[in-house]
Short mmCIF file of C-alpha atoms in Angstrom, two decimals:
data_model
loop_
_atom_site.label_atom_id
_atom_site.label_comp_id
_atom_site.label_asym_id
_atom_site.label_seq_id
_atom_site.Cartn_x
_atom_site.Cartn_y
_atom_site.Cartn_z
CA MET A 16 -26.53 -46.32 2.83
CA GLU A 17 -27.22 -48.35 6.07
CA GLN A 18 -23.44 -48.79 8.56
CA ILE A 19 -22.89 -52.42 8.01
CA THR A 20 -22.36 -54.09 10.77
CA SER A 21 -22.33 -57.78 12.11
CA SER A 22 -26.01 -57.42 13.53
CA TYR A 23 -27.39 -55.39 10.35
CA ILE A 24 -25.99 -58.85 7.88
CA LEU A 25 -27.41 -61.14 10.47
CA ASP A 26 -30.82 -59.17 11.11
CA TYR A 27 -31.05 -59.26 6.88
CA LEU A 28 -30.10 -62.82 6.44
CA LYS A 29 -32.60 -64.01 9.06
CA ASN A 30 -35.72 -61.84 8.23
CA ASN A 31 -34.90 -62.77 5.11
CA GLU A 32 -34.60 -66.31 5.18
CA ILE A 33 -31.63 -66.13 3.50
CA HIS A 34 -29.53 -69.49 4.43
CA LEU A 35 -25.84 -68.48 5.39
CA ALA A 36 -23.21 -70.31 3.02
CA SER A 37 -19.61 -68.49 3.71
CA THR A 38 -17.18 -69.94 0.77
CA HIS A 39 -14.40 -67.59 2.86
CA ALA A 40 -13.31 -68.67 5.94
CA LYS A 41 -11.57 -65.03 6.51
CA LEU A 42 -14.40 -63.16 5.15
CA CYS A 43 -15.88 -60.48 7.41
CA THR A 44 -17.40 -57.41 8.26
CA PRO A 45 -14.72 -55.01 7.27
CA ILE A 46 -14.34 -56.43 3.50
CA ILE A 47 -17.98 -56.85 2.98
CA ARG A 48 -18.58 -53.37 4.16
CA ARG A 49 -15.77 -52.59 1.88
CA MET A 50 -17.18 -54.28 -1.62
CA CYS A 51 -21.13 -53.08 -0.08
CA GLN A 52 -19.71 -49.30 -0.65
CA LYS A 53 -17.57 -50.05 -4.49
CA MET A 54 -21.51 -51.74 -4.94
CA TRP A 55 -23.06 -48.59 -4.39
CA TYR A 56 -21.08 -46.73 -6.01
CA ILE A 57 -21.37 -48.74 -8.79
CA ILE A 58 -17.28 -49.56 -8.68
CA ARG A 59 -16.02 -52.73 -10.34
CA PHE A 60 -13.66 -54.76 -7.78
CA GLY A 61 -12.03 -57.74 -8.33
CA GLU A 62 -11.86 -61.27 -7.28
CA ILE A 63 -10.96 -61.76 -2.97
CA LYS A 64 -7.83 -63.46 -2.65
CA LEU A 65 -6.60 -64.46 1.42
CA CYS A 66 -2.95 -64.39 1.75
CA ASP A 67 -0.72 -65.26 4.83
CA ASP A 68 1.32 -62.05 4.42
CA MET A 69 0.16 -59.51 6.93
CA TYR A 70 1.20 -55.82 7.63
CA VAL A 71 1.07 -53.31 10.53
CA LEU A 72 2.35 -49.64 8.75
CA LEU A 73 3.05 -48.16 12.22
CA ASP A 74 3.21 -44.92 12.94
CA ILE A 75 5.26 -43.69 15.84
CA ASP A 76 3.80 -39.73 16.80
CA GLY A 77 0.48 -39.89 17.73
CA VAL A 78 0.10 -43.42 17.74
CA MET A 79 2.22 -44.49 20.30
CA VAL A 80 3.00 -41.35 21.67
CA PRO A 81 1.18 -38.42 22.23
CA ALA A 82 1.44 -35.65 19.93
CA GLN A 83 1.61 -32.32 22.29
CA SER A 84 3.79 -30.18 20.68
CA TRP A 85 3.68 -27.96 24.24
CA LYS A 86 4.95 -30.14 26.02
CA ARG A 87 8.50 -32.06 26.46
CA PRO A 88 7.48 -35.85 26.77
CA GLU A 89 8.95 -38.64 28.59
CA PHE A 90 12.64 -40.32 27.82
CA LEU A 91 13.99 -43.47 28.48
CA GLN A 92 17.66 -44.67 29.45
CA ASP A 93 17.75 -45.31 25.10
CA GLY A 94 16.95 -41.39 24.44
CA PHE A 95 14.02 -42.71 22.89
CA PRO A 96 10.62 -41.13 24.19
CA VAL A 97 8.14 -43.36 26.45
CA PHE A 98 5.40 -45.38 24.81
CA SER A 99 1.81 -45.00 26.34
CA LEU A 100 0.76 -48.14 28.25
CA LYS A 101 -2.41 -48.73 26.93
CA SER A 102 -1.10 -48.03 23.31
CA ILE A 103 1.71 -50.82 24.36
CA GLN A 104 -1.13 -52.94 24.99
CA ALA A 105 -3.38 -52.61 22.48
CA LEU A 106 -0.54 -53.09 19.65
CA GLN A 107 0.61 -56.04 21.40
CA LYS A 108 -2.55 -57.13 20.73
CA ILE A 109 -2.56 -56.93 17.35
CA ILE A 110 0.83 -58.70 17.23
CA ASN A 111 -0.55 -61.58 19.33
CA LYS A 112 -3.70 -62.32 17.07
CA THR A 113 -2.03 -61.87 13.50
CA ASP A 114 1.87 -62.69 13.76
CA ALA A 115 1.95 -59.11 11.54
CA THR A 116 5.37 -57.82 10.56
CA LEU A 117 5.53 -54.21 11.83
CA VAL A 118 6.62 -51.86 9.40
CA LEU A 119 7.82 -48.36 10.77
CA THR A 120 6.39 -45.23 9.26
CA THR A 121 7.62 -42.74 11.41
CA SER A 122 9.69 -40.13 10.46
CA HIS A 123 12.47 -41.28 12.82
CA LYS A 124 12.37 -44.11 11.17
CA SER A 125 15.88 -44.05 9.64
CA ILE A 126 17.52 -43.03 12.36
CA TYR A 127 17.29 -46.34 14.08
CA SER A 128 18.80 -49.57 12.59
CA ILE A 129 16.27 -52.56 13.12
CA SER A 130 17.95 -53.58 15.47
CA GLU A 131 18.22 -50.77 17.38
CA TRP A 132 14.32 -50.58 16.60
CA LYS A 133 13.95 -54.08 18.67
CA ASP A 134 15.59 -53.19 21.40
CA ILE A 135 13.63 -49.59 21.82
CA PHE A 136 10.49 -51.77 21.33
CA LYS A 137 12.02 -54.65 24.10
CA LEU A 138 12.95 -51.97 26.46
CA ARG A 139 9.06 -50.55 26.30
CA GLY A 140 7.61 -53.83 26.83
CA ILE A 141 6.62 -55.24 23.05
CA SER A 142 7.25 -58.38 21.87
CA VAL A 143 8.22 -58.00 18.01
CA SER A 144 8.80 -60.81 15.85
CA ALA A 145 9.11 -59.29 12.50
CA LEU A 146 9.96 -55.49 11.25
CA ASP A 147 11.04 -53.43 8.84
CA ARG A 148 10.62 -49.87 8.32
CA LEU A 149 9.53 -47.77 5.00
CA THR A 150 12.86 -46.52 3.01
CA ALA A 151 15.03 -43.28 3.48
CA ASN A 152 12.36 -40.16 2.96
CA ASP A 153 15.09 -38.79 1.10
CA LEU A 154 12.67 -36.80 -1.36
CA ASN A 155 10.45 -35.66 1.21
CA LEU A 156 7.53 -37.54 0.24
CA SER A 157 4.09 -37.28 2.24
CA ARG A 158 3.15 -39.75 4.44
CA LYS A 159 0.71 -40.55 1.96
CA GLU A 160 3.28 -40.75 -1.13
CA GLU A 161 5.79 -42.97 0.60
CA ILE A 162 3.11 -45.65 1.93
CA LEU A 163 2.13 -45.71 -2.11
CA GLN A 164 5.99 -45.78 -2.95
CA TRP A 165 5.87 -48.59 -0.59
CA TYR A 166 2.46 -50.81 -1.29
CA ASN A 167 4.00 -50.43 -5.50
CA SER A 168 6.91 -51.35 -5.90
CA GLY A 169 6.56 -54.21 -3.35
CA GLY A 170 4.15 -56.27 -4.84
CA HIS A 171 1.79 -56.00 -2.25
CA SER A 172 -1.65 -55.59 -3.58
CA ASP A 173 -2.26 -59.06 -2.49
CA ASP A 174 -1.53 -58.79 0.91
CA GLN A 175 -3.09 -58.11 4.54
CA ILE A 176 -2.72 -54.68 5.18
CA VAL A 177 -3.39 -52.27 8.02
CA ILE A 178 -1.90 -48.16 8.61
CA ILE A 179 -2.26 -47.09 12.32
CA ASP A 180 -1.57 -43.16 11.90
CA ASP A 181 -2.71 -39.80 12.69
CA ASP A 182 -1.58 -38.16 9.80
CA LYS A 183 -4.26 -36.50 8.17
CA SER A 184 -2.79 -36.90 4.73
CA LEU A 185 -4.11 -40.40 4.65
CA HIS A 186 -7.23 -39.29 4.00
CA ALA A 187 -6.41 -39.07 0.49
CA LEU A 188 -5.55 -42.85 0.17
CA PRO A 189 -6.62 -44.37 -2.83
CA PHE A 190 -10.45 -45.82 -1.97
CA ASP A 191 -9.50 -49.59 -1.28
CA MET A 192 -6.17 -48.39 1.15
CA LYS A 193 -8.31 -45.83 2.91
CA GLN A 194 -10.65 -49.04 3.91
CA ASN A 195 -7.45 -50.36 5.76
CA LEU A 196 -6.73 -47.06 7.83
CA VAL A 197 -6.97 -46.95 11.07
CA MET A 198 -6.95 -43.33 12.23
CA THR A 199 -5.51 -42.51 16.34
CA SER A 200 -6.27 -39.13 17.67
CA PRO A 201 -2.97 -37.96 18.70
CA MET A 202 -3.64 -36.83 21.93
CA VAL A 203 -5.49 -40.34 22.59
CA ARG A 204 -3.14 -42.47 20.61
CA LEU A 205 -3.39 -46.56 19.76
CA THR A 206 -6.37 -47.80 22.48
CA ASP A 207 -8.22 -51.07 22.28
CA GLU A 208 -10.67 -50.67 20.49
CA LEU A 209 -8.90 -48.70 16.84
CA ALA A 210 -6.94 -52.22 18.05
CA ASP A 211 -10.02 -54.38 17.29
CA ASP A 212 -10.38 -52.96 13.91
CA ALA A 213 -6.87 -52.99 12.35
CA ILE A 214 -7.29 -56.91 13.44
CA SER A 215 -10.47 -57.53 11.55
CA ILE A 216 -8.85 -55.61 8.94
CA LEU A 217 -5.83 -58.06 8.71
CA LYS A 218 -7.85 -61.04 8.86
CA ALA A 219 -10.79 -59.96 6.07
CA GLY A 220 -7.92 -60.69 3.36
CA ALA A 221 -6.91 -58.91 0.67
CA LEU A 222 -9.59 -57.10 -2.17
CA ALA A 223 -7.68 -56.79 -5.01
CA PRO A 224 -8.33 -53.65 -7.15
CA ALA A 225 -9.51 -54.25 -10.75
#
């Protein structure tokens, strides 16, 4: 299967003299790619649903803070590690362009209250208006299991979701959800390019599973 890109789609339409008459203002490359993959593997999918609720499921270590086990991170006065400047700019870009709710998936999520988390982000120059977190992981679930629990128990099937994480276990997410995964490198963290990917996923709309 060829890589589905905007230029590929436009070239195909032009070469085959097909008039583009989009019925969805938010339909874009990520969701088209997802639909093509399902058709390629003969997987039935339901109707496309668009929703105003957007969520960024955000890890911290390996996303905002470099995961360097051999090196002690630098801390600010609140006792929490410094965020990468590029990651700060990338996350703020996502927030500014989507107004999405941040949902913290990090293992640190239950250590601080929502108010304290907002202060942590504010001290690092990130303006967050809507912030939430996964419930305490008392059952020692994997990150994949935690996210699936949040997704299934919270009625989020019609919501627009992007998962930003460096946890490799998330590659085992169900097909539909894996298309909403932006995997970071623990050393490189969240970049401007990955922020653009996250924004595209959020603006693509929710694809209801069959």
